[in-house]
Coordinates of C-alpha atoms in Angstrom, one line a residue:
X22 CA -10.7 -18.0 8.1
X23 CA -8.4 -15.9 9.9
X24 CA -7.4 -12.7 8.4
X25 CA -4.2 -12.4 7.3
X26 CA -2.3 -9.2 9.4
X27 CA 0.6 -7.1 7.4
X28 CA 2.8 -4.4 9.1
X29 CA 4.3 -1.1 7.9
X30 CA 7.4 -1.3 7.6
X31 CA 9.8 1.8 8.9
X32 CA 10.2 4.4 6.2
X33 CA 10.2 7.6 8.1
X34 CA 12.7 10.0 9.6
X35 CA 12.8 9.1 13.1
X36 CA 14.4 5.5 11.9
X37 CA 17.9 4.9 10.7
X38 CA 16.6 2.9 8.0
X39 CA 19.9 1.0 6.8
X40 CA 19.4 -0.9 10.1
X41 CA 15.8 -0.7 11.6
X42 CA 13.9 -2.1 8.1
X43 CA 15.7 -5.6 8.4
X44 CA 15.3 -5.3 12.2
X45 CA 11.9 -4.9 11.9
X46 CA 11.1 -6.9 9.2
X47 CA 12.6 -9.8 10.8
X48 CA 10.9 -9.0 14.5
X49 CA 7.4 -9.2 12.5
X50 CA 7.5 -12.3 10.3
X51 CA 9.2 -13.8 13.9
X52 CA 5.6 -12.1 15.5
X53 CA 4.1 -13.7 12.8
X54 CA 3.0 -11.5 10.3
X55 CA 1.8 -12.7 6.7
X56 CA 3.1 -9.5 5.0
X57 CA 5.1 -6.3 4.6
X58 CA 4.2 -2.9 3.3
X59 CA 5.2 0.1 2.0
X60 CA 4.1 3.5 0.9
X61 CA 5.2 6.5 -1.4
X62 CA 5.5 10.2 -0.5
X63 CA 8.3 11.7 -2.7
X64 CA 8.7 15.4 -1.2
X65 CA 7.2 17.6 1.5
X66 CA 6.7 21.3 -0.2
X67 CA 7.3 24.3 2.1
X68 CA 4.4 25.9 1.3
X69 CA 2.3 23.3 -0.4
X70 CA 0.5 24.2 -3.4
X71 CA -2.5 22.0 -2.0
X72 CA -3.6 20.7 1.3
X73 CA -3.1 17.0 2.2
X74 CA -5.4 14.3 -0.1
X75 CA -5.8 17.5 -1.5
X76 CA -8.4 19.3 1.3
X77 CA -7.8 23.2 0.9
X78 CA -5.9 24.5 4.2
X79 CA -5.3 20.9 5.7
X80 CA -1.7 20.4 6.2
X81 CA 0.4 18.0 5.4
X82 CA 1.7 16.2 8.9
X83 CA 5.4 16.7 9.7
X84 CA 6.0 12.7 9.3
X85 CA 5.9 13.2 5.9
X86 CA 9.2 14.8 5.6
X87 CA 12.5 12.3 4.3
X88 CA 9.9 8.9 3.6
X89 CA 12.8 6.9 2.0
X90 CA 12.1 5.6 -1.2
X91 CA 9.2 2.3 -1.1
X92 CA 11.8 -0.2 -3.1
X93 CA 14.6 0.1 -1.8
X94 CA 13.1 -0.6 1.3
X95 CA 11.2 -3.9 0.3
X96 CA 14.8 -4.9 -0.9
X97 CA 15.9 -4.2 2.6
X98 CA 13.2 -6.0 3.8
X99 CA 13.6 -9.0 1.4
X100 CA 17.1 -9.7 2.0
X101 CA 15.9 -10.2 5.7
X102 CA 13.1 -12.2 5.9
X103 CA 11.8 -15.4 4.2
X104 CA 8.2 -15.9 4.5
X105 CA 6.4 -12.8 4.6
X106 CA 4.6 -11.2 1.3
X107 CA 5.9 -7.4 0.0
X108 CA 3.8 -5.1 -1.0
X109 CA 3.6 -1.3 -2.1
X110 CA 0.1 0.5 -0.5
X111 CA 0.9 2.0 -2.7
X112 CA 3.3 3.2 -5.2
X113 CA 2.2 6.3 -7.4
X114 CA 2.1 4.6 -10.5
X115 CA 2.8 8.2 -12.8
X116 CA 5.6 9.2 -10.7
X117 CA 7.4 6.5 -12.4
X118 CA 8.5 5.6 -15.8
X119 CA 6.5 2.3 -16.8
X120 CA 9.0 0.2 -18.4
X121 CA 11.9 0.6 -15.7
X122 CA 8.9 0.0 -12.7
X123 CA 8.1 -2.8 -14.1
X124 CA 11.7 -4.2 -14.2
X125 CA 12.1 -3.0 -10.8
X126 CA 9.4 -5.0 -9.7
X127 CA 10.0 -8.2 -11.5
X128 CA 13.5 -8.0 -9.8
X129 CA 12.3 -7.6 -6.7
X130 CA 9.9 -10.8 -7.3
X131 CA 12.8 -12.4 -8.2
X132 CA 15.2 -11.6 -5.5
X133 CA 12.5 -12.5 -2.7
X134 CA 11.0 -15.4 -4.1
X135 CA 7.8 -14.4 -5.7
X136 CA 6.7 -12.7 -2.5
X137 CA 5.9 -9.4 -4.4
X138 CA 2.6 -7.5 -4.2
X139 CA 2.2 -4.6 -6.5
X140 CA 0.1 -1.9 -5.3
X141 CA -0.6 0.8 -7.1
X142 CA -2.7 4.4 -7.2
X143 CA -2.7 7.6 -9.2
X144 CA -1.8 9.8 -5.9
X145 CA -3.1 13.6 -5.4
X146 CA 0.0 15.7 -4.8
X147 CA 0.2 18.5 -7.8
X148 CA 3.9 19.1 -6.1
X149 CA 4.9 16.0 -6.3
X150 CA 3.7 15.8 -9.8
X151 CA 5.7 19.2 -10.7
X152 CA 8.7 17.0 -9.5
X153 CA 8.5 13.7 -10.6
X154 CA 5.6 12.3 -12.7
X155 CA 6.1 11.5 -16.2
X156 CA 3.2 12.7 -17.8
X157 CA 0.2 15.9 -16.8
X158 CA -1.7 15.3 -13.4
X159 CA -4.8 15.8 -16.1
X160 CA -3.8 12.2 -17.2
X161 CA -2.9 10.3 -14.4
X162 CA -5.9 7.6 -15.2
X163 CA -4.5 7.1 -18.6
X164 CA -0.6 6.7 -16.9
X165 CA -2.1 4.7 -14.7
X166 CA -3.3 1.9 -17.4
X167 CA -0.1 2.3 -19.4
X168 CA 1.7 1.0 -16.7
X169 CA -0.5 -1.8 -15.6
X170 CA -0.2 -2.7 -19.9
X171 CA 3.2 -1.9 -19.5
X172 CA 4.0 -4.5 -16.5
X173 CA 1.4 -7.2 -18.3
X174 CA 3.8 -7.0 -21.6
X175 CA 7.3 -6.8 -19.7
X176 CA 6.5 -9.8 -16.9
X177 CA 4.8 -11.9 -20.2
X178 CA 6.7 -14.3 -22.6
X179 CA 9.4 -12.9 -24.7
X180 CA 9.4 -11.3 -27.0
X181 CA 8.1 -8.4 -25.2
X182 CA 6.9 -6.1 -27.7
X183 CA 4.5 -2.5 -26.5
X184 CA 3.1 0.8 -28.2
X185 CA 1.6 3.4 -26.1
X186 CA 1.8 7.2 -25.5
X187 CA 4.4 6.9 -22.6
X188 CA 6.2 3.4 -24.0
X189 CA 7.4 1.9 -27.3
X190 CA 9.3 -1.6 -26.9
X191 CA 10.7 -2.9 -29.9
X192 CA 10.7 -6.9 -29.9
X193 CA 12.9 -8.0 -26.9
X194 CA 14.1 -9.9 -24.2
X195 CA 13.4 -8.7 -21.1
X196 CA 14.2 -10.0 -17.7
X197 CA 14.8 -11.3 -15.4
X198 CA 10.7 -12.5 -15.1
X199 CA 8.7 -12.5 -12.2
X200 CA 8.7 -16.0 -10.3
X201 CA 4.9 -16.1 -10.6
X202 CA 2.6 -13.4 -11.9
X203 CA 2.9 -10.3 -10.0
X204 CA -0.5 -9.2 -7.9
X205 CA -1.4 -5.9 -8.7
X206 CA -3.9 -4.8 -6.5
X207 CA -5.7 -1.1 -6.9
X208 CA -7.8 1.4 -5.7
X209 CA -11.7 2.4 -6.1
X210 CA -11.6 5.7 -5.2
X211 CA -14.5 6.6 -8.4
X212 CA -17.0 5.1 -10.2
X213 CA -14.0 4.7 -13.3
X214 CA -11.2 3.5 -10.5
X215 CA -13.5 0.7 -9.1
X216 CA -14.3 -0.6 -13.1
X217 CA -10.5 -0.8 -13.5
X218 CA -10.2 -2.4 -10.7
X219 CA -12.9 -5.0 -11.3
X220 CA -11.7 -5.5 -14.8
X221 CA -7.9 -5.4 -14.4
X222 CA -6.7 -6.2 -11.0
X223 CA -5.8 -8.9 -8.3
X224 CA -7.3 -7.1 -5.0
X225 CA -8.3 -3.8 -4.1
X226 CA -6.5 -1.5 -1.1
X227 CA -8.7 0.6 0.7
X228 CA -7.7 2.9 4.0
X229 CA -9.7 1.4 7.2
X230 CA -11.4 4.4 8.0
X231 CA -14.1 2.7 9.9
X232 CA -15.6 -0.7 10.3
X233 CA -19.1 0.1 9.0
X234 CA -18.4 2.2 6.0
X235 CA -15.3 -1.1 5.1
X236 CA -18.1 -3.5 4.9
X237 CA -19.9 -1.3 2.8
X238 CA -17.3 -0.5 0.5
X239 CA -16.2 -4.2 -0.1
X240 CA -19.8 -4.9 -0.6
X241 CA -20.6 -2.5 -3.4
X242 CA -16.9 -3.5 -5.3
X243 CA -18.1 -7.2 -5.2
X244 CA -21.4 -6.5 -6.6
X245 CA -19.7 -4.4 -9.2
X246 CA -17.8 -7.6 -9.7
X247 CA -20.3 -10.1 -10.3
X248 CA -21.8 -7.5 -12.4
X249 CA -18.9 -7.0 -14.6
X250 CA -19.1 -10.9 -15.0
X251 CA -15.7 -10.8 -13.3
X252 CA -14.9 -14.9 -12.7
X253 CA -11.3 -14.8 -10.7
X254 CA -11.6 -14.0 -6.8
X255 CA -11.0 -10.4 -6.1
X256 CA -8.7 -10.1 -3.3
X257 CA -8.2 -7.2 -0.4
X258 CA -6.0 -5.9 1.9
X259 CA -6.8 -3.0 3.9
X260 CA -4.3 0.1 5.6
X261 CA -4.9 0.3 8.8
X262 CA -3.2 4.0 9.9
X263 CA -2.7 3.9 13.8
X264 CA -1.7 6.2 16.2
X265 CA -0.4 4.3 18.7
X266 CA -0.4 5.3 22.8
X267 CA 0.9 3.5 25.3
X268 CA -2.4 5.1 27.5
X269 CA -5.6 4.1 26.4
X270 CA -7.7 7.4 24.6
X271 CA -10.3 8.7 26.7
X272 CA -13.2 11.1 26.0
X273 CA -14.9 11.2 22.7
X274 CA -13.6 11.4 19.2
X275 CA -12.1 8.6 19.2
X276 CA -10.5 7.7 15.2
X277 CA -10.6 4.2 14.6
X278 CA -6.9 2.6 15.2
X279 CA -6.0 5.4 18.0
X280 CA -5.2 4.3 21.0
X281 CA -3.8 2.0 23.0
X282 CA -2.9 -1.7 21.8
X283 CA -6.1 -3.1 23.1
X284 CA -8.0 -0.2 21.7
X285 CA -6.1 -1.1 18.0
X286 CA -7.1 -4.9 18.7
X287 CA -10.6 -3.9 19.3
X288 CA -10.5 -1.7 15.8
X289 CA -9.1 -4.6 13.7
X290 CA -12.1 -6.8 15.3
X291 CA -14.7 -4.5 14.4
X292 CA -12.9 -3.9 10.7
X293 CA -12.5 -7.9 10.3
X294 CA -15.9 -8.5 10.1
X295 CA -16.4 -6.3 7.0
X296 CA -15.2 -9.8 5.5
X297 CA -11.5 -7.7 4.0
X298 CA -9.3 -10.7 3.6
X299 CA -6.3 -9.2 5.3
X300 CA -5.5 -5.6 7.0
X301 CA -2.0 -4.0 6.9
X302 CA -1.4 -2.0 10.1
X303 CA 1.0 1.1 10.2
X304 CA 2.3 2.0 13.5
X305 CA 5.3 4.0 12.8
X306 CA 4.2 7.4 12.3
X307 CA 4.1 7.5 16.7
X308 CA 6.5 4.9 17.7
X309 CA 9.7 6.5 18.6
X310 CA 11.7 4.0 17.4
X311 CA 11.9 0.6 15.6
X312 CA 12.4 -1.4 19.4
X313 CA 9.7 0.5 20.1
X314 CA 7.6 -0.4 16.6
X315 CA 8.3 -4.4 17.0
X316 CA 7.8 -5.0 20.3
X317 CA 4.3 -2.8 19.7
X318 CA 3.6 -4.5 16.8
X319 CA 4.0 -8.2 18.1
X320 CA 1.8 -7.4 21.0
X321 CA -1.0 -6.2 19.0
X322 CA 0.2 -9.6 16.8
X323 CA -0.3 -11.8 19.8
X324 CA -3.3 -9.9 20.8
X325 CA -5.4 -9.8 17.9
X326 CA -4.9 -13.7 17.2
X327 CA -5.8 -14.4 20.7
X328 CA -9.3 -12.2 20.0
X329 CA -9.5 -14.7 17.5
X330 CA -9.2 -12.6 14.6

């Protein structure tokens, strides 16, 4: 089968995004795309307590600064398209209170027709958890599962009832309810991340990072799997980070997705064979604009079903 492409939609500062998210969610479910995506970065510290992912002394990359918020900007993108799926890759699940996340993503569900994908992570950023996380960076794991119990209670039949260290719900109605159950797919960054996410989630969302080391990956969380007696499929979707030239990259060094469009069609190739149901491509962090980010992303579109991927 084909695997299914997703796009990144426009969250940074170069785009006005009040106008360019519907623009280019529309132009990419019209390209064709299967789904929609969006990430979280809440601040960019000046200086950082930490480098990026957490690597002493590297720094964070200026496209960080303004993301808008992931959402509001699936709403945006909801209220303009029809077809396509919307997911989160990913939201930081502490930096959010459980309960009102959860309504915020049944809602969404709701308003876009069951079209929601939830993923979700623990993040690295000890700044952004000075700022905004609702419990210890030491306990991020333990937030992490609170909220996935937390979204299982509040999406279930009512009366919604829930006891945990973050969250106490007293016997309620709570809605509105998700149109179908809610996808949560998860990380497997650790030996504990890729249990939970054998044991509790829909699909797993890696970063591309190269074709070999993909295949590799997906292989050892599907023998985990069957190990684990797991007995529902375990889905996948992919981020694909690109950095997008109109000239192809010559010389060596070459990161996978960097390049030219044929260059990026040749990378999601390579990366489709790892067997990764779908692959979510972000192009925005080096297209000027969103003209620029649609009419890029429907060429790779057209190009990469035409390679037969």
């Amino acid at each position: 089968m084909p695997v299914a492409l997703g796009l990144g939609l426009p969250q940074m500062k170069q785009y006005d995004i009040g106008r360019d998210v519907a623009t280019v969610a529309r132009a990419a479910e019209e390209a064709g795309y299967e789904s929609l995506w969006v990430f979280e970065r809440v601040l960019f510290p000046e200086p950082a307590t930490q480098g990026l992912y957490g690597v002493p002394g590297l720094p964070w990359p200026d496209f960080y600064r303004g993301v808008a918020d992931p959402l509001i900007t699936l709403a945006l993108a909801a209220a303009a398209t029809e077809r396509a799926q919307l997911g989160t890759s990913v939201l930081v699940a502490p930096l959010h209170v459980p309960f009102q996340l959860a309504r915020s993503l049944a809602s969404l569900d709701v308003a876009s027709g069951g079209r929601v994908i939830a993923g979700l992570g623990t993040g690295w950023s000890l700044d952004e958890y000075a700022a905004a996380s609702v419990a210890p960076f030491e306990k991020r794991g333990a937030v992490l599962d609170e909220v996935l119990d937390v979204c299982a209670a509040v999406w279930g039949p009512d009366p919604v009832s829930y006891e945990g260290e973050l969250t106490t719900i007293a016997p309620s109605a709570v809605g509105p309810k998700p149109v179908r159950p809610i996808p949560v797919y998860l990380p497997a960054n650790s030996p504990r991340a890729t249990r939970r996410l054998v044991d509790r989630a829909d699909g797993w969302v890696p970063v591309a990072m190269g074709a070999a080391q993909l295949t590799e990956q997906w292989r050892q969380v599907r023998e985990l799997a069957d190990e684990r007696g797991r007995e529902r499929p375990l889905d996948a979707c992919a981020r694909a980070n690109a950095t997008y030239s109109a000239k192809p990259f010559e010389g060596e060094g070459r990161r996978p997705f960097q390049g030219s469009v044929a260059q990026i069609v040749e990378d999601l190739t390579a990366h489709a064979e790892s067997g990764v149901p779908a692959i979510m491509l972000d192009l925005q962090t080096t297209t000027r604009d969103a003209a620029e980010l649609a009419d890029v992303a429907a060429e790779v579109y057209a190009e990469a079903r035409a390679a037969g991927i």
